[in-house]
PDB file of C-alpha atoms in Angstrom:
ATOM      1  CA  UNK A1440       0.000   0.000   0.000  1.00  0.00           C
ATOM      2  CA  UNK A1441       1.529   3.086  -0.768  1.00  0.00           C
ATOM      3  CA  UNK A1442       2.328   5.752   2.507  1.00  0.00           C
ATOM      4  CA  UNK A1443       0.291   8.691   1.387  1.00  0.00           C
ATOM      5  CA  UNK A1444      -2.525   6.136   1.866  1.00  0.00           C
ATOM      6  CA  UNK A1445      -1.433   5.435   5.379  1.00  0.00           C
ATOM      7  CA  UNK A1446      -1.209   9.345   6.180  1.00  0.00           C
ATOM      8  CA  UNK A1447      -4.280   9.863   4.676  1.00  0.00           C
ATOM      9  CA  UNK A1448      -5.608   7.099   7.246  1.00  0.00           C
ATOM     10  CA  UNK A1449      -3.681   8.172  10.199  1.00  0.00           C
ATOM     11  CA  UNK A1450      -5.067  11.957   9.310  1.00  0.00           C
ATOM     12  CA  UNK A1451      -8.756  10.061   9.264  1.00  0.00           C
ATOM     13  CA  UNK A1452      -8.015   8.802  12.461  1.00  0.00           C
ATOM     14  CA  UNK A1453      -6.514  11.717  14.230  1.00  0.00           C
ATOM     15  CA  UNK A1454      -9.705  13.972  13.163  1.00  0.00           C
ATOM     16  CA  UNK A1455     -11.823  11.032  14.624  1.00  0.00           C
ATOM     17  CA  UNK A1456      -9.696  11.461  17.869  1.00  0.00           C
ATOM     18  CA  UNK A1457     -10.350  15.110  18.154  1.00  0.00           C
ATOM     19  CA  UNK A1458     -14.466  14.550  18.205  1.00  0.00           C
ATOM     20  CA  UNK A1459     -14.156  11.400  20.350  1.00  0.00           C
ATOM     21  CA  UNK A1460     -11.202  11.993  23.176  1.00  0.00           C
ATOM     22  CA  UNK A1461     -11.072   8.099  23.490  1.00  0.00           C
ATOM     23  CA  UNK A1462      -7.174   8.436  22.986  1.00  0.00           C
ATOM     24  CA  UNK A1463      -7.890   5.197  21.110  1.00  0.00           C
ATOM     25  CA  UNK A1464      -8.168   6.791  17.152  1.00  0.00           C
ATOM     26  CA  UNK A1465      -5.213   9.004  18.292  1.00  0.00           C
ATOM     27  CA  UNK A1466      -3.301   5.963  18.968  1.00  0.00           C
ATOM     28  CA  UNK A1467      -4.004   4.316  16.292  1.00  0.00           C
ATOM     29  CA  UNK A1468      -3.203   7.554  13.872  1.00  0.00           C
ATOM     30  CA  UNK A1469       0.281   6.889  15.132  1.00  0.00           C
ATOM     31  CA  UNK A1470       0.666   3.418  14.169  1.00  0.00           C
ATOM     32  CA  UNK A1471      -0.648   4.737  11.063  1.00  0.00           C
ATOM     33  CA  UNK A1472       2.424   6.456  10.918  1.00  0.00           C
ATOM     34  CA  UNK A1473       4.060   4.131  11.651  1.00  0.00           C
ATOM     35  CA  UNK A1474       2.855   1.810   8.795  1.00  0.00           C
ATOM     36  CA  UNK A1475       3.624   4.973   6.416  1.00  0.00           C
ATOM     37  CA  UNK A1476       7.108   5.165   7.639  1.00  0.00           C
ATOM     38  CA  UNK A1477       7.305   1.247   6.795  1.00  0.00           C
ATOM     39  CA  UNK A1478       5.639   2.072   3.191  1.00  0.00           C
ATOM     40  CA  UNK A1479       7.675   5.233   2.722  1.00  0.00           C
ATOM     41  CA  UNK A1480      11.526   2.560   3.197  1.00  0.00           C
ATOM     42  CA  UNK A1481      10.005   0.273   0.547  1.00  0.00           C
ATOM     43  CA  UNK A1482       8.504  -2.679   3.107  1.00  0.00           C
ATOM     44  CA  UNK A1483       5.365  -4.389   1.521  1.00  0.00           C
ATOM     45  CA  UNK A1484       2.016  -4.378   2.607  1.00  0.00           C
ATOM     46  CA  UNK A1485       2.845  -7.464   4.871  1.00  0.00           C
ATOM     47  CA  UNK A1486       5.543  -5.720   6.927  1.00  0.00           C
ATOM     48  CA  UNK A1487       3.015  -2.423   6.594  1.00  0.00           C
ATOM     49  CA  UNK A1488       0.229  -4.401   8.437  1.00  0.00           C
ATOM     50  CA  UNK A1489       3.099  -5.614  11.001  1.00  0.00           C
ATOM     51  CA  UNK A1490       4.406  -2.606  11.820  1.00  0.00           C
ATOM     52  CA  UNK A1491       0.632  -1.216  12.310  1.00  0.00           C
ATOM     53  CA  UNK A1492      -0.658  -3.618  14.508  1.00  0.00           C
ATOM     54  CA  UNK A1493       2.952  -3.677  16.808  1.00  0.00           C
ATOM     55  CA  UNK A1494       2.639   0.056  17.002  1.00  0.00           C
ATOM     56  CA  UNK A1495      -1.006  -0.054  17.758  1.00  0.00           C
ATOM     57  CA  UNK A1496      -0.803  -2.797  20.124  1.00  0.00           C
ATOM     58  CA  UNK A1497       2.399  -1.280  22.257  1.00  0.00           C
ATOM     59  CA  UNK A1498      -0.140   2.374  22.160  1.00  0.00           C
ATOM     60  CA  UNK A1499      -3.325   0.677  23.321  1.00  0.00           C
ATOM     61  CA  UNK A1500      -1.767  -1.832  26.103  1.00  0.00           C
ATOM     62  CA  UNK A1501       1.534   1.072  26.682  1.00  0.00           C
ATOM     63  CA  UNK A1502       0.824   4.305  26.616  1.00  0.00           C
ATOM     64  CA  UNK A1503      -3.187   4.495  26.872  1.00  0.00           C
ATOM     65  CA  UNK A1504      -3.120   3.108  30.368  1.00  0.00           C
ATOM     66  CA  UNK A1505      -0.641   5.032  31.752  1.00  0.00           C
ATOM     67  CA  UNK A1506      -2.576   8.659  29.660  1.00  0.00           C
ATOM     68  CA  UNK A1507      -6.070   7.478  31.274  1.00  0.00           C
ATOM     69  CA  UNK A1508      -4.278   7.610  34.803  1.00  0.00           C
ATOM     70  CA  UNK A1509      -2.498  10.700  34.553  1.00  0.00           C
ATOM     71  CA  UNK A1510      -5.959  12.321  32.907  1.00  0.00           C
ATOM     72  CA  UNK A1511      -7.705  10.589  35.961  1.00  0.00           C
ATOM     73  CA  UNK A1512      -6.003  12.614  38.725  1.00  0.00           C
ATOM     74  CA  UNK A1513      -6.899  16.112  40.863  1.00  0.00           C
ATOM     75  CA  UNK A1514      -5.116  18.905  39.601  1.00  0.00           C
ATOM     76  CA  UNK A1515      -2.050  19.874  42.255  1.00  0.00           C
ATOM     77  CA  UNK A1516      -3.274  23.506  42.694  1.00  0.00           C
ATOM     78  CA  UNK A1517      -6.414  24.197  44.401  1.00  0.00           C
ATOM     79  CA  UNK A1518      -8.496  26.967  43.367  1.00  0.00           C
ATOM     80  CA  UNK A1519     -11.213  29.622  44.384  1.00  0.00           C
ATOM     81  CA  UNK A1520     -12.194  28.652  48.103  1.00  0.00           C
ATOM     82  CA  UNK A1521     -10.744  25.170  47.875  1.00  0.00           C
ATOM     83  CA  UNK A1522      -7.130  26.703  48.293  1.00  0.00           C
ATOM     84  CA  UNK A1523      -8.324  28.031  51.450  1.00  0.00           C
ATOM     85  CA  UNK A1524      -8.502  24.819  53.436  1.00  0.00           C
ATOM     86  CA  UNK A1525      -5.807  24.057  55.285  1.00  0.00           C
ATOM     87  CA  UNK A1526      -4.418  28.139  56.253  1.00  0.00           C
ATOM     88  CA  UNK A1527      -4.101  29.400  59.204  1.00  0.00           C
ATOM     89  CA  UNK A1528      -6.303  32.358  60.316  1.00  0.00           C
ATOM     90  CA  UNK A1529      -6.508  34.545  63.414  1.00  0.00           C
ATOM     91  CA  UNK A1530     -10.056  34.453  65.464  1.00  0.00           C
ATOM     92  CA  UNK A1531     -11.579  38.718  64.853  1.00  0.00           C
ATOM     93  CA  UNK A1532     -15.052  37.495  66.698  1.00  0.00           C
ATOM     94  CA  UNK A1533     -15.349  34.634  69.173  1.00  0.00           C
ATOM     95  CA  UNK A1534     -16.349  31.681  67.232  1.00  0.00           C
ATOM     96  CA  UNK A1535     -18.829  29.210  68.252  1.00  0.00           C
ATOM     97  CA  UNK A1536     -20.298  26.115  66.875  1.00  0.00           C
ATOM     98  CA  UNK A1537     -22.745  28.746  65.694  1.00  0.00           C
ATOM     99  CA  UNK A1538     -21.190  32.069  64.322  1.00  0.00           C
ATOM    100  CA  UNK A1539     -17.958  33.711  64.229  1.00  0.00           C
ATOM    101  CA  UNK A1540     -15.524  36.119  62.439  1.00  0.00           C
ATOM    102  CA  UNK A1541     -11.769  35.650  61.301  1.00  0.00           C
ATOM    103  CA  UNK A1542      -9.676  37.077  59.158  1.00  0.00           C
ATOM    104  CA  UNK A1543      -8.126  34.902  56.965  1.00  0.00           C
ATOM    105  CA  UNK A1544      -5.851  35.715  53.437  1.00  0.00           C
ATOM    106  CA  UNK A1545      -6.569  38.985  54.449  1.00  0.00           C
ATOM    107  CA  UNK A1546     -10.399  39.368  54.373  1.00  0.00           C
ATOM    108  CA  UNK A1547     -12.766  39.020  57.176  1.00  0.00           C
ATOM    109  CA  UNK A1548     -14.752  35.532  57.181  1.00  0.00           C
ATOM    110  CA  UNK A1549     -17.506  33.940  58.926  1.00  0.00           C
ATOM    111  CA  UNK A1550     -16.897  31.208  60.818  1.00  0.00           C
ATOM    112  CA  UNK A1551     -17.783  28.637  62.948  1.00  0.00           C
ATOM    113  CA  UNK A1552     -16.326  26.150  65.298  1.00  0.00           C
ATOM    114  CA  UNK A1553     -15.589  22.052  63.940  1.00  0.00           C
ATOM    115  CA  UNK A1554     -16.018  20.970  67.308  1.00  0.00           C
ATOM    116  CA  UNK A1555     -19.144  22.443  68.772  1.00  0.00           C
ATOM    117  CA  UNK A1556     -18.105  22.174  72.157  1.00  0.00           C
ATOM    118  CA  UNK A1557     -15.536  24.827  71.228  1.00  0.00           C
ATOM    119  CA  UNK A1558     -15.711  28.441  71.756  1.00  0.00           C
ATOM    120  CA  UNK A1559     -12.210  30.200  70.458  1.00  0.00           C
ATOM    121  CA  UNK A1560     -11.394  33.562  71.744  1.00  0.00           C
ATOM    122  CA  UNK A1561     -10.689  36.611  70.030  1.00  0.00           C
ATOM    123  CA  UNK A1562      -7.354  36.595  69.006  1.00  0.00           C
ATOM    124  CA  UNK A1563      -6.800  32.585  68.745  1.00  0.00           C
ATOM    125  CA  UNK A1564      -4.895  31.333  65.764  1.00  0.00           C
ATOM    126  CA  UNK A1565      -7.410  28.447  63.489  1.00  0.00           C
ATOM    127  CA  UNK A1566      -6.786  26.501  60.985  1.00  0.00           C
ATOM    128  CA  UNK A1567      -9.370  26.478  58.050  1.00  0.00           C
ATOM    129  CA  UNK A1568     -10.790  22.868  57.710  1.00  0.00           C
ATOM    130  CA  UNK A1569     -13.602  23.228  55.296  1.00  0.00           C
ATOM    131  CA  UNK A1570     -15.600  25.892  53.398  1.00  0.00           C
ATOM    132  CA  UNK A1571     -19.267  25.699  53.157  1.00  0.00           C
ATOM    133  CA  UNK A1572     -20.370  28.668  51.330  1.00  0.00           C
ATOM    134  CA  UNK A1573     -18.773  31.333  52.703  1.00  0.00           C
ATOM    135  CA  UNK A1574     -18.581  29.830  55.970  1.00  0.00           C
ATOM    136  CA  UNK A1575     -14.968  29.013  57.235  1.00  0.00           C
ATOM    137  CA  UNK A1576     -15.276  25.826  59.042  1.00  0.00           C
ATOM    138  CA  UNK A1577     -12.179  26.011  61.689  1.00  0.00           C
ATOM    139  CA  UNK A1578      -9.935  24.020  64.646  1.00  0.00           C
ATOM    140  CA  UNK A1579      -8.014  25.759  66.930  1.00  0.00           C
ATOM    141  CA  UNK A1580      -4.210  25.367  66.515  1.00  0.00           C
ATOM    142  CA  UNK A1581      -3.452  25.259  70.437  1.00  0.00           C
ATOM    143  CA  UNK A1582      -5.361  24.158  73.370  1.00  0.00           C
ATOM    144  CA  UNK A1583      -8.329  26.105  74.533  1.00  0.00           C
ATOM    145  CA  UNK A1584      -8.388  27.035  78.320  1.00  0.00           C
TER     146      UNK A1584
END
C-alpha cells in the first residue's frame, strides 16, 4: 500500500480522535504512521500491516493506560475557596459552633467552630478545615483554656 494512503488514514483517524477523546483513534493515527514510515523505506504491505498492529498494540496496552491515569487525577493547585482549606487564620469574633468572624488571606470571614463544644477567643490562631459557602469551618491550633 503506498504511505500517502497510510497518512491519509492516520489523518482520518486523528480527526476522529479530536471529536471522540477516546485516545484510542489518536493511537491508532500513530501506528498509522508508523505503517507509512514502513511504506515510505520500501517494506510491503505485509511488513506495513506488522508494523501497524505492533505500534497499535504497544499504544493501546503502553501508553493508553498510563494517559487514562495521569488524565484521571486532581489537579495539584487548588483553586477559588478550595485553596483556602488548610491556612491558618486569626479568630476577629469569638467563634462558636454557631457564628464567628476571622480574618483569613486577608479578608474578614464567617466562621464557625468544627467541634461544637468549642468556643475560640478573640485573638486565637485556626486553621481552616472546610468551606461551606462562605462559611470558614475552623480548629483551633493550640489548646483552649
Amino acid at each position: 500500500m503506498p504511505w500517502f494512503l497510510w497518512l491519509l488514514a492516520a489523518a482520518a483517524l486523528g480527526a476522529a480522535e479530536f471529536f471522540t477523546l477516546t485516545l484510542v483513534f489518536g493511537l491508532l493515527a500513530g501506528a498509522a504512521l508508523v505503517a507509512a514510515v514502513v511504506a515510505g523505506v520500501g517494506i510491503g504491505l505485509l511488513g506495513q500491516l506488522l508494523a501497524l498492529g505492533a505500534a497499535a498494540a504497544a499504544g493501546l496496552v503502553l501508553v493508553r493506560p498510563v494517559a487514562l491515569r495521569h488524565m484521571a487525577q486532581q489537579p495539584l493547585t487548588r483553586e477559588g475557596s478550595d485553596a483556602l482549606i488548610g491556612k491558618r487564620a486569626e479568630v476577629v469574633q469569638e467563634v462558636t459552633a454557631s457564628h464567628g468572624l476571622i480574618k483569613l488571606a486577608g479578608e474578614e470571614w464567617s466562621a464557625r467552630a468544627l467541634d461544637e463544644s468549642h468556643v475560640i477567643p478573640v485573638g486565637a490562631l485556626v486553621d481552616v478545615m472546610e468551606i461551606e459557602g462562605a462559611t470558614a469551618i475552623v480548629y483551633p491550633r493550640e489548646l483552649l483554656p
